[in-house]
CSV table of N, CA and C in Angstrom, one decimal:
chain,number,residue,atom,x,y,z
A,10,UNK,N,-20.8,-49.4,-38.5
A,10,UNK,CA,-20.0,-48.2,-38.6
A,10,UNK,C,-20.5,-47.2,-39.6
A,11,UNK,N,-20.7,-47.9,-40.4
A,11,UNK,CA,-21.1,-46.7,-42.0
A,11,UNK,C,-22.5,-46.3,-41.6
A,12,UNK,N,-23.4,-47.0,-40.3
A,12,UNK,CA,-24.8,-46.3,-40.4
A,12,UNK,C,-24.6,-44.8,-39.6
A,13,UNK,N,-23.7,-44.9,-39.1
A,13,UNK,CA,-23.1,-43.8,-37.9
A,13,UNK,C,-22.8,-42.0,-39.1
A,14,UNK,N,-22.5,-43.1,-40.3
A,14,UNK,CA,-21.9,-41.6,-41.0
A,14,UNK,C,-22.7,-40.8,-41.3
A,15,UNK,N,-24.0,-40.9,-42.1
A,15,UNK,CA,-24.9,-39.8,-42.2
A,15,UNK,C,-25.0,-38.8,-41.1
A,16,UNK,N,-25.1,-39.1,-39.6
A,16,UNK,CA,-24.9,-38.3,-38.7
A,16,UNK,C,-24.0,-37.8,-38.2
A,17,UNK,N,-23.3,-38.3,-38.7
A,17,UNK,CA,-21.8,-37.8,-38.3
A,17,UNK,C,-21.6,-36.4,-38.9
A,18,UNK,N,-22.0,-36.5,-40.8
A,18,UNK,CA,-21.7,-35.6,-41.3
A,18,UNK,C,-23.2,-34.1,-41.1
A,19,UNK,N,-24.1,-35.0,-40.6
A,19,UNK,CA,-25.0,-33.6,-40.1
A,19,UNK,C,-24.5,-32.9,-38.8
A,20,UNK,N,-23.6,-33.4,-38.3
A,20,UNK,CA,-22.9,-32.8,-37.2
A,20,UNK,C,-22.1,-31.6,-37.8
A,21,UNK,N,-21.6,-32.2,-38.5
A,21,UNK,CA,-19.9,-31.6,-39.2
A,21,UNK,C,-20.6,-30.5,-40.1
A,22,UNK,N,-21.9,-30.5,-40.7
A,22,UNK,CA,-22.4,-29.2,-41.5
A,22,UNK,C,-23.5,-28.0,-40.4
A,23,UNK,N,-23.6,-28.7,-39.2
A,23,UNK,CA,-23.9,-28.0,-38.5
A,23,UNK,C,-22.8,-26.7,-37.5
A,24,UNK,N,-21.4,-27.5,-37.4
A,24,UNK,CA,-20.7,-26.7,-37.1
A,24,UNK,C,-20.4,-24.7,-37.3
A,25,UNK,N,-20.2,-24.7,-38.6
A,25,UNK,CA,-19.8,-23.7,-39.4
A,25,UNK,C,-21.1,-22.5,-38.5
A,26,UNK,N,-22.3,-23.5,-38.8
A,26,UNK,CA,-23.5,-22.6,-38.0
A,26,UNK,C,-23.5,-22.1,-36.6
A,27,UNK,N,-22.8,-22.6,-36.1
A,27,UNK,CA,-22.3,-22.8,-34.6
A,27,UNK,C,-21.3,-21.8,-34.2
A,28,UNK,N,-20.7,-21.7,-34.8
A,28,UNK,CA,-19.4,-20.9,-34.9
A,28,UNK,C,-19.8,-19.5,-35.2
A,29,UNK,N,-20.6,-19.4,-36.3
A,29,UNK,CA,-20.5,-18.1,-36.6
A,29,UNK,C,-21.8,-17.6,-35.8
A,30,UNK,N,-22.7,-18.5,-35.0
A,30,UNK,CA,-23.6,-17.7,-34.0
A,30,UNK,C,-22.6,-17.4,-32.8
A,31,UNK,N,-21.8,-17.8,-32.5
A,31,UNK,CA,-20.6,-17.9,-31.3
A,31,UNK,C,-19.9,-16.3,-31.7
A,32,UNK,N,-19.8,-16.1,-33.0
A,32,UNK,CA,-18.9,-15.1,-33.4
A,32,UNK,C,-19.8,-13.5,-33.1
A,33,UNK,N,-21.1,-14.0,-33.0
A,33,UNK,CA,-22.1,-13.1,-33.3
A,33,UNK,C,-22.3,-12.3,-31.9
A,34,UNK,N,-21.6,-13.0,-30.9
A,34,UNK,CA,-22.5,-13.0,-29.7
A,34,UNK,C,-22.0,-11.2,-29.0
A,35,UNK,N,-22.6,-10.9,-28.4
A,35,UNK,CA,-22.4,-9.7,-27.8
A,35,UNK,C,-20.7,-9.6,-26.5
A,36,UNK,N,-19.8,-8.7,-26.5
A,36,UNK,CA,-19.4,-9.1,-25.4
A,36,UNK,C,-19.7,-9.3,-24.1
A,37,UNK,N,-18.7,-9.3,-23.0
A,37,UNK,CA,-19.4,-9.8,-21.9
A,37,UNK,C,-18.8,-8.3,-20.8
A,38,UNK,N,-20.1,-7.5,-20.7
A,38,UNK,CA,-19.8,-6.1,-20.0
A,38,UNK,C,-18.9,-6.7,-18.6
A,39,UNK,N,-17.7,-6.3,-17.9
A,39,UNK,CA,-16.9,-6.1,-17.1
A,39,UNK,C,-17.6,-5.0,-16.2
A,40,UNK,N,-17.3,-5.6,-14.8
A,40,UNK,CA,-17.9,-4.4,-14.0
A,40,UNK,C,-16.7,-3.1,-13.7
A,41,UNK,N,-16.8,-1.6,-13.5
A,41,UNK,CA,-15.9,-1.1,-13.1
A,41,UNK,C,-14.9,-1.6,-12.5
A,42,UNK,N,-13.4,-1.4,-13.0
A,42,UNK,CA,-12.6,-1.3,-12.0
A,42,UNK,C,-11.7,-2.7,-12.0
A,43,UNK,N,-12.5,-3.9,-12.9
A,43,UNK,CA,-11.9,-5.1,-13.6
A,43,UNK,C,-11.1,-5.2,-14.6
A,44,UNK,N,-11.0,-3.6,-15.1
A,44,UNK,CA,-10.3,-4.1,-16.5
A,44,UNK,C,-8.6,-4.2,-16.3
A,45,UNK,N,-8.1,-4.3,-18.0
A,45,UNK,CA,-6.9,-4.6,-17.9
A,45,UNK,C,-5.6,-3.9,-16.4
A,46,UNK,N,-4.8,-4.4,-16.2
A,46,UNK,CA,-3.6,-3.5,-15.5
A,46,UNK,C,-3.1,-2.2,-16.1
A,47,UNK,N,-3.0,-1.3,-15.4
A,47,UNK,CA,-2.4,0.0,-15.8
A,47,UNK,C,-1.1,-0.1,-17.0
A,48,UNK,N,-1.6,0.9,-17.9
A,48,UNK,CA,-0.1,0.6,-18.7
A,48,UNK,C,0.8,1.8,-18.3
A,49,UNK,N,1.9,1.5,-19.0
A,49,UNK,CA,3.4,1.9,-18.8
A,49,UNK,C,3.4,3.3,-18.6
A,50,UNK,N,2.4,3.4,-19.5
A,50,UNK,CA,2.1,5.7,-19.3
A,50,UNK,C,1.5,5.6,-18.0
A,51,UNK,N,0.7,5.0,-17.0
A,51,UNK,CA,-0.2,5.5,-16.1
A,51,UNK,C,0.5,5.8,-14.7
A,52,UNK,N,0.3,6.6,-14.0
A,52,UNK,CA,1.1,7.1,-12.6
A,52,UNK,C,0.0,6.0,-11.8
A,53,UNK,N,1.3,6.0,-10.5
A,53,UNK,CA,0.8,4.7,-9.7
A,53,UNK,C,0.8,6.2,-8.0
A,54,UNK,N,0.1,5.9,-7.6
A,54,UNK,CA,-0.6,6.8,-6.2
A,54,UNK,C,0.3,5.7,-5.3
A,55,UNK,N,1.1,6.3,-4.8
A,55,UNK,CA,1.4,5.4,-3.3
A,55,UNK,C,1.6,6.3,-2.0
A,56,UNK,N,0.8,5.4,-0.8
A,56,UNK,CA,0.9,5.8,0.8
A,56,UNK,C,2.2,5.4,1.1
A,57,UNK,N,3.4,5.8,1.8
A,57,UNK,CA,4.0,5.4,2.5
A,57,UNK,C,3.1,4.9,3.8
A,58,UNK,N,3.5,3.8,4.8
A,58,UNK,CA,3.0,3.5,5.6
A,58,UNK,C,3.5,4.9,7.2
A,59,UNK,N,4.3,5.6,6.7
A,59,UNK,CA,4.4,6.6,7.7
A,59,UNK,C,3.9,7.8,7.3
A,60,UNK,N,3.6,8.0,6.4
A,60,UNK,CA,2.1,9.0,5.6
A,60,UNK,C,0.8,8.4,6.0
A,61,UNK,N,0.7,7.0,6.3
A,61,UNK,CA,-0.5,7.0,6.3
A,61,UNK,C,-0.8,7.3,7.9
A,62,UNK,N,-0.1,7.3,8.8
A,62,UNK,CA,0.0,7.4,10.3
A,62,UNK,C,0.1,8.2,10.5
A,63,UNK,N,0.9,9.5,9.7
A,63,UNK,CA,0.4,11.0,10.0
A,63,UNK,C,-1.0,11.1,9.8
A,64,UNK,N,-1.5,10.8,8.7
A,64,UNK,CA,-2.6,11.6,8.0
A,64,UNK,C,-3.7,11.2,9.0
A,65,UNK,N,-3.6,9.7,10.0
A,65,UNK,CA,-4.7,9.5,10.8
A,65,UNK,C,-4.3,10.6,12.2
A,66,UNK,N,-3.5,11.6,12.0
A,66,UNK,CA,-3.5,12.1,13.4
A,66,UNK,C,-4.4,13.2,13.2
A,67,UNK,N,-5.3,13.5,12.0
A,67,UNK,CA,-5.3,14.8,11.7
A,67,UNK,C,-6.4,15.1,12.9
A,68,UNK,N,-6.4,15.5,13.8
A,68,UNK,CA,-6.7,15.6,15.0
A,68,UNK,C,-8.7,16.9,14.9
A,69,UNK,N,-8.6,17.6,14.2
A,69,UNK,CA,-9.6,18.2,13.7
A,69,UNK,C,-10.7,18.4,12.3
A,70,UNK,N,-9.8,17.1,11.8
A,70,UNK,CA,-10.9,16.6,10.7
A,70,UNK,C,-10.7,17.9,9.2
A,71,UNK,N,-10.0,18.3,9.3
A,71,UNK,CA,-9.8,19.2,8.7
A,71,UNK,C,-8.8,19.3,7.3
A,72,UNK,N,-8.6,17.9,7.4
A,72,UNK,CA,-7.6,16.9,6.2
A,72,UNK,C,-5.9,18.1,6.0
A,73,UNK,N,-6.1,18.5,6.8
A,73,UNK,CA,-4.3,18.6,7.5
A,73,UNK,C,-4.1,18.2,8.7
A,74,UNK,N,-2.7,18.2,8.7
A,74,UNK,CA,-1.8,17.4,10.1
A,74,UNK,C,-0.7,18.9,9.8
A,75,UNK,N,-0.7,19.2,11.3
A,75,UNK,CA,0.0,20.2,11.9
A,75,UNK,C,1.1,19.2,12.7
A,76,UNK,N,2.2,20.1,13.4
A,76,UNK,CA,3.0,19.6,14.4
A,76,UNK,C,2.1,19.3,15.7
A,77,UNK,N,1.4,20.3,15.9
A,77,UNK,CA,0.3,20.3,17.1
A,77,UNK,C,-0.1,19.4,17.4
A,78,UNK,N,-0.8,18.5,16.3
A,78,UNK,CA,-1.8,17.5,16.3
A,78,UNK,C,-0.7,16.0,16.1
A,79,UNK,N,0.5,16.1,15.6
A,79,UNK,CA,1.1,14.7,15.5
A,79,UNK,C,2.1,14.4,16.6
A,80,UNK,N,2.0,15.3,17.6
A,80,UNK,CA,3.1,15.5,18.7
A,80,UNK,C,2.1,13.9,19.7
A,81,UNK,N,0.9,14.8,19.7
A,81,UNK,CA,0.0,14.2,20.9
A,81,UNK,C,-0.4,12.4,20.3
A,82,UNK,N,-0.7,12.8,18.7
A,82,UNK,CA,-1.0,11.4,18.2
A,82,UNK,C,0.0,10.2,18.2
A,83,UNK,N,1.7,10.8,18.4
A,83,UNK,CA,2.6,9.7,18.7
A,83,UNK,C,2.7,9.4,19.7
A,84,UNK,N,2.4,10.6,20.9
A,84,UNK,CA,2.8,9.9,22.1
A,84,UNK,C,1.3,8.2,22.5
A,85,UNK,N,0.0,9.2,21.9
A,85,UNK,CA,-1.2,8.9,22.2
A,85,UNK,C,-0.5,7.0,21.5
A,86,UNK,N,0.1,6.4,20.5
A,86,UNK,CA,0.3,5.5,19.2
A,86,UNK,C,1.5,4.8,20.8
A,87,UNK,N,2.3,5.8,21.3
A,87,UNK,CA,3.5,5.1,22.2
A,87,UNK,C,2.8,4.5,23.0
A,88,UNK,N,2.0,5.0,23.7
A,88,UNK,CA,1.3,4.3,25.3
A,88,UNK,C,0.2,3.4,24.9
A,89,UNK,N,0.1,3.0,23.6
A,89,UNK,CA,-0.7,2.3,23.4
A,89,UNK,C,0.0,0.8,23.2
A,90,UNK,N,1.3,0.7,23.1
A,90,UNK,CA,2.4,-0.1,23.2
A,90,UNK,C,3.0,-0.2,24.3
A,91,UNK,N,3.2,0.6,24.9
A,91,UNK,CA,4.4,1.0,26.4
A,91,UNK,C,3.3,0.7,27.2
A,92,UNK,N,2.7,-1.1,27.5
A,92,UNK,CA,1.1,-0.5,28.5
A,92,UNK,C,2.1,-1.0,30.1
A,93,UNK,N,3.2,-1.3,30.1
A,93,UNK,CA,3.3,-1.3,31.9
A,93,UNK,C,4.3,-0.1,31.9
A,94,UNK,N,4.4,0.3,30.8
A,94,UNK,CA,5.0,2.6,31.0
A,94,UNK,C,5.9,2.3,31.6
A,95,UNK,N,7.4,1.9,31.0
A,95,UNK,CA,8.2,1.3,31.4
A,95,UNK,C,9.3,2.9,30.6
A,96,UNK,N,8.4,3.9,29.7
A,96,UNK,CA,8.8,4.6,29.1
A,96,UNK,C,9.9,4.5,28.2
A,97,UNK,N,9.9,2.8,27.6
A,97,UNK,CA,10.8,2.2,26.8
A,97,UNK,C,9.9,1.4,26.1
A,98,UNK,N,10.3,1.2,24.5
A,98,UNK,CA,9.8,-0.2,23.9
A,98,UNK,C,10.8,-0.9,22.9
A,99,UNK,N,11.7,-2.4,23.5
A,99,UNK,CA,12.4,-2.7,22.7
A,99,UNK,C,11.6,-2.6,21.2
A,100,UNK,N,12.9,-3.8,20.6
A,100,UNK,CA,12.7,-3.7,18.9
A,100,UNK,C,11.3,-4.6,18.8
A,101,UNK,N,11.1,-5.5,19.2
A,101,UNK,CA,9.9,-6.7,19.6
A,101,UNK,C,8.7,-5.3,19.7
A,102,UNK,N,8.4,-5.1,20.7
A,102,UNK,CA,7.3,-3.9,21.1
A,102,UNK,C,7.2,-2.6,19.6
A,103,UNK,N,8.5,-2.4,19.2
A,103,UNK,CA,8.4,-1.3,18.1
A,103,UNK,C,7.7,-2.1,16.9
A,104,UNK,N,7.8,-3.5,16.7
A,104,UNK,CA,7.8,-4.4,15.8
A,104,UNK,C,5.9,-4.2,16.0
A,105,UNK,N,5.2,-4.3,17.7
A,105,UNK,CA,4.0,-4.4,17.4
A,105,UNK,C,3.5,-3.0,17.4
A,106,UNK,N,4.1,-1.7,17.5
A,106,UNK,CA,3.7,-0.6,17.0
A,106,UNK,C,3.5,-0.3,16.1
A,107,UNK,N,4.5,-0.7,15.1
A,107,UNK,CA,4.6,-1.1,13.5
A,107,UNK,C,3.6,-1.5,13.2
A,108,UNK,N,3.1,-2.4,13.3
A,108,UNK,CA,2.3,-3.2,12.7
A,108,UNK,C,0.8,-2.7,13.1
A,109,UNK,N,0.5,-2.4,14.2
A,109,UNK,CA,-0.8,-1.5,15.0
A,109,UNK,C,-0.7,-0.2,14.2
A,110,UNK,N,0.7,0.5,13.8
A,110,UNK,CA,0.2,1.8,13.2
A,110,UNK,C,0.7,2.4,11.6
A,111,UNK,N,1.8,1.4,11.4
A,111,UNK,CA,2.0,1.5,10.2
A,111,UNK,C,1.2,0.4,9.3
A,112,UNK,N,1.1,-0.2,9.8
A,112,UNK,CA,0.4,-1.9,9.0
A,112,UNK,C,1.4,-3.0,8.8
A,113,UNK,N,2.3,-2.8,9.4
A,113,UNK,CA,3.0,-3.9,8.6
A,113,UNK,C,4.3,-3.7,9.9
A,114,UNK,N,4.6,-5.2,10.5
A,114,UNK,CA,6.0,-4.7,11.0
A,114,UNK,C,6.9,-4.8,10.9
A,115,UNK,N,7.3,-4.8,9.2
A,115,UNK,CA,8.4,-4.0,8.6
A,115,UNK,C,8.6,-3.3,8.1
A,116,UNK,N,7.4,-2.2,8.9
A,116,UNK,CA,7.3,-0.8,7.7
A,116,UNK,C,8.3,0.2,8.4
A,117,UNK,N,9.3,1.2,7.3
A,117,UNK,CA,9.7,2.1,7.5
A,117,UNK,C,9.1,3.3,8.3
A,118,UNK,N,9.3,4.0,9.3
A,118,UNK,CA,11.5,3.9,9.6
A,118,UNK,C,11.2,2.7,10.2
A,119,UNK,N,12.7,2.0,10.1
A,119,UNK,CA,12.6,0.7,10.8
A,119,UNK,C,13.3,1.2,12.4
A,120,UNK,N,13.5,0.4,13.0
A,120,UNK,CA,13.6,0.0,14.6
A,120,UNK,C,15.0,1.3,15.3
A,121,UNK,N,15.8,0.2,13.8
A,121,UNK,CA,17.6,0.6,13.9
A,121,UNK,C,17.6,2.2,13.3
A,122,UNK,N,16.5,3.3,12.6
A,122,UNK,CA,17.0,4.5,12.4
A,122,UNK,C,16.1,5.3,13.5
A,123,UNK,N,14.8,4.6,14.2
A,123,UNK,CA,14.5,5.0,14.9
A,123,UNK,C,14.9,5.5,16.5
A,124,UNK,N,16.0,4.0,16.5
A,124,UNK,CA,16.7,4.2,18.1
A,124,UNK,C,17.8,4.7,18.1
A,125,UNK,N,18.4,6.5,18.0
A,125,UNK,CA,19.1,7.3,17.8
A,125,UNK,C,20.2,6.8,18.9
A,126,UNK,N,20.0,6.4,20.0
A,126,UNK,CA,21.1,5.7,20.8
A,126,UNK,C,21.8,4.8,20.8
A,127,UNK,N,21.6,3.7,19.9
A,127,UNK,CA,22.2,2.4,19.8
A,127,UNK,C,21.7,1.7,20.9
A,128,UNK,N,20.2,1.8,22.2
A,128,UNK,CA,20.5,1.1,23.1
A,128,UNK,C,19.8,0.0,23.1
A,129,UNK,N,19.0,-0.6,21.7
A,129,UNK,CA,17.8,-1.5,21.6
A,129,UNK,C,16.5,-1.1,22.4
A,130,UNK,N,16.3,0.1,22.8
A,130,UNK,CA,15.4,0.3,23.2
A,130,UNK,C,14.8,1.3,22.6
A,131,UNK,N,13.7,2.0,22.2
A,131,UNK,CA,12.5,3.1,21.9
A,131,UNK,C,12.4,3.9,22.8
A,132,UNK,N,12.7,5.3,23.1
A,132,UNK,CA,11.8,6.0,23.9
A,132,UNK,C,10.9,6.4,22.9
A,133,UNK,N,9.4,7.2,23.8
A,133,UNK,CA,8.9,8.1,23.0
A,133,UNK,C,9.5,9.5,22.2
A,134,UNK,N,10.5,10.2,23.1
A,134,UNK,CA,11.3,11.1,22.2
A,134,UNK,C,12.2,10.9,20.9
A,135,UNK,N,12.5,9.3,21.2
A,135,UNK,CA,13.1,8.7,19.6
A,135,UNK,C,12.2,8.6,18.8
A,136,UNK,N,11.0,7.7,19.1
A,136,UNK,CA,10.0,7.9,18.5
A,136,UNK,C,9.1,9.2,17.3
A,137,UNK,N,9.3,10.5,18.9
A,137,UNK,CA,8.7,11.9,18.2
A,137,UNK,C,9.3,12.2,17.0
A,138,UNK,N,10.9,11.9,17.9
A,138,UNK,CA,12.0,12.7,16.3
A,138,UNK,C,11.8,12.0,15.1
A,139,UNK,N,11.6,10.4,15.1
A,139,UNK,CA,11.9,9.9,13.8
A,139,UNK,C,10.7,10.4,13.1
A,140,UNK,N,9.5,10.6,13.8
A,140,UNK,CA,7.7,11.0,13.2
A,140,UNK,C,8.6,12.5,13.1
A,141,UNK,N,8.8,13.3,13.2
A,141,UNK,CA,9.1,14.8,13.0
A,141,UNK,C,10.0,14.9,11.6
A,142,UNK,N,11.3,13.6,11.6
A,142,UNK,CA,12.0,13.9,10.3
A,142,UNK,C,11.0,13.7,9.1
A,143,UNK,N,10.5,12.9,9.3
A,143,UNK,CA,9.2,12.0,8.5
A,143,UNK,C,8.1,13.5,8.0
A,144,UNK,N,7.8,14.1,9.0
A,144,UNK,CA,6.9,15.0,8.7
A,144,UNK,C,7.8,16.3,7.9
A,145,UNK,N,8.9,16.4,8.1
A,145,UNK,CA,9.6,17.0,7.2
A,145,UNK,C,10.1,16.8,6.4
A,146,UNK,N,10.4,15.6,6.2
A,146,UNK,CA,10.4,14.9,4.6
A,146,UNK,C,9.6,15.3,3.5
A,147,UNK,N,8.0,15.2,4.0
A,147,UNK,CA,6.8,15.2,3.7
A,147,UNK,C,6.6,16.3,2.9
A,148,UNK,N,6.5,17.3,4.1
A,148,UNK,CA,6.5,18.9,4.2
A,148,UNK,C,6.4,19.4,2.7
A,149,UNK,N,6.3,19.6,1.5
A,149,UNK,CA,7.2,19.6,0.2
A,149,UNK,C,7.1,21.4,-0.1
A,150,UNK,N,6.0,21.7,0.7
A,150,UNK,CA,5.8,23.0,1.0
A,150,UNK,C,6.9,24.1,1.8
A,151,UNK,N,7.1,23.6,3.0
A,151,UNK,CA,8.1,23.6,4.2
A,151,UNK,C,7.0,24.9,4.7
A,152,UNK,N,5.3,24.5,5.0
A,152,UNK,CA,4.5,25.3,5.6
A,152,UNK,C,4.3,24.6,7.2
A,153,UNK,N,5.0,23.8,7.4
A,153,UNK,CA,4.6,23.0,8.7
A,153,UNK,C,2.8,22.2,8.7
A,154,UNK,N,2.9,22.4,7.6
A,154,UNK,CA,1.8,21.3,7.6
A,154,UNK,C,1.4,20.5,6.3
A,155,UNK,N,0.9,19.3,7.2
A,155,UNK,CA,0.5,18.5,5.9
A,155,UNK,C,-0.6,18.1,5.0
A,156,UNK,N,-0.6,18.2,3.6
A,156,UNK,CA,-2.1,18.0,3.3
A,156,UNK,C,-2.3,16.8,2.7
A,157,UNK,N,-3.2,16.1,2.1
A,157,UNK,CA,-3.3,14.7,1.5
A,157,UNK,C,-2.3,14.6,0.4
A,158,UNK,N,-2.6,15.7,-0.1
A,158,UNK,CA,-2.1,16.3,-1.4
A,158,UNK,C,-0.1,15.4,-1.0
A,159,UNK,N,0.5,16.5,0.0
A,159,UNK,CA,1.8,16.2,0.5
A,159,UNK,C,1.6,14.9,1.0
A,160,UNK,N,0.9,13.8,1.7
A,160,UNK,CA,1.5,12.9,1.7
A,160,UNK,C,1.1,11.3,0.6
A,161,UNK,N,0.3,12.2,-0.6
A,161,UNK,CA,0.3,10.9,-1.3
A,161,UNK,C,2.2,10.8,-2.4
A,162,UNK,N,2.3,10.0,-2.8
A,162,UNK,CA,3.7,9.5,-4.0
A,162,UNK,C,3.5,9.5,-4.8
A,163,UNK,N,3.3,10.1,-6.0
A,163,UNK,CA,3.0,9.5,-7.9
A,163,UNK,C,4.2,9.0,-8.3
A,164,UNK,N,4.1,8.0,-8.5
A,164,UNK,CA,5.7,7.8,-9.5
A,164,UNK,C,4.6,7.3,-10.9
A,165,UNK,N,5.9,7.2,-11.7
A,165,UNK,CA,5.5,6.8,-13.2
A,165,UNK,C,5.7,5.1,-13.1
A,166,UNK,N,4.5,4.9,-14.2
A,166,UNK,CA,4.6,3.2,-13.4
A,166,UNK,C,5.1,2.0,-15.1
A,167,UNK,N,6.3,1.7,-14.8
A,167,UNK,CA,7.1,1.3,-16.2
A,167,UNK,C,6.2,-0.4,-16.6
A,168,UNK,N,5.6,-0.5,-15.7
A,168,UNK,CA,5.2,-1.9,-16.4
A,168,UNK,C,6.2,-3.3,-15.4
A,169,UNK,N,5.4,-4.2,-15.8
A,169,UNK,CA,6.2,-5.5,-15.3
A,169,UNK,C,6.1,-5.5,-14.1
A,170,UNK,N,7.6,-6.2,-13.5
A,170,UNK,CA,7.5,-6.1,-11.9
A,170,UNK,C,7.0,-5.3,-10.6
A,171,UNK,N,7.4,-6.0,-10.1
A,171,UNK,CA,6.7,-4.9,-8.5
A,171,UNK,C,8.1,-3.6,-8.3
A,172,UNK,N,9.1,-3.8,-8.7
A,172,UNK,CA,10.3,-2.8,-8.4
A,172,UNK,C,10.8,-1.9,-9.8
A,173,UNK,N,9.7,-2.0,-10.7
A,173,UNK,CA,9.5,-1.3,-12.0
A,173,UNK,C,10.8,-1.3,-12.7
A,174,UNK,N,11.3,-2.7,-12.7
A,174,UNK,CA,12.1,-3.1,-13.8
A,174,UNK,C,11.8,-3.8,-14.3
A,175,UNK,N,10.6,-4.2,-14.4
A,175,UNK,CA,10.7,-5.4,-14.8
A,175,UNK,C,10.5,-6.5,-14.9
A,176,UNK,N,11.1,-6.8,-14.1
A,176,UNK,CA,11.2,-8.3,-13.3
A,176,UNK,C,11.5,-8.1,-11.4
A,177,UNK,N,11.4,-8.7,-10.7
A,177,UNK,CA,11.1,-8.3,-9.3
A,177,UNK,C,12.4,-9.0,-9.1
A,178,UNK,N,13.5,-7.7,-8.4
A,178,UNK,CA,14.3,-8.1,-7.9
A,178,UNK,C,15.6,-8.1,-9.2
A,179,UNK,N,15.5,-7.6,-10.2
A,179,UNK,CA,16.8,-7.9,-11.3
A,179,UNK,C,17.8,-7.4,-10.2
């Protein structure tokens, strides 16, 4: 056991050396775009998912959406769901329209403020209107049209949870 100790203690005076080459060392560069999470001062950009389905109608590349151009792009988004043109789509069908054009299918409007009749079913004119209130929502101008500008969100972003209290769901 005691022949062990000499080396033992060349271990133990080698340490200190070790450490402070460790302390020496350069950091380790981060590529763009890895660093920390946004803090509490920084504004957060958000798409609604019915912003984002205007902004693909822009029919002339011209990074506005007119009435002109989102009239033809809903019905064009309806028949792409309504394929035996039954000129109805229950909540099921609106559920895969959702999700084909909003992304998600339980993206806002949902089903229940879209079907102005109470009859479980979608026309495309319920359809138009709920895309028309939406585009007037948007509007912030009230020029009848929309720019990127109008349909991005900034909010101020407090930190913590996903519902900026905090904690998700207080």
């Amino acid at each position: 056991m005691y022949r062990y100790f000499p080396i033992a203690l060349t271990l133990l005076a080698a340490l200190p050396a070790t450490a402070q080459n460790v302390s020496q060392r350069q950091p380790i560069a981060l590529p763009a775009g890895s660093g920390p999470p946004p803090t509490a001062t920084q504004p957060t950009m958000v798409v609604e998912p019915v912003a984002m389905m205007i902004a693909a109608c822009d029919a002339d590349g011209d990074g506005r959406v007119t009435r002109a151009e989102l009239t033809p792009c809903v019905a064009r988004s309806f028949a792409a769901i309504d394929t035996d043109h039954a000129g109805s789509i229950g909540y099921i069908g609106y559920g895969d329209w959702a999700l084909k054009w909003l992304g998600d299918s339980n993206a806002l409007p949902s089903p229940f403020s879209v079907d102005a009749d109470n009859d479980n079913r979608i026309t495309l004119a319920e359809l138009q209107e709920a895309l028309a209130r939406a585009f007037d929502r948007l509007d912030k101008d009230h020029d009848g049209v929309l720019t990127r500008a109008e349909l991005l969100t900034i909010r101020a972003s407090t930190g913590g949870g996903q519902d900026g209290r905090g904690k998700r769901g207080r």
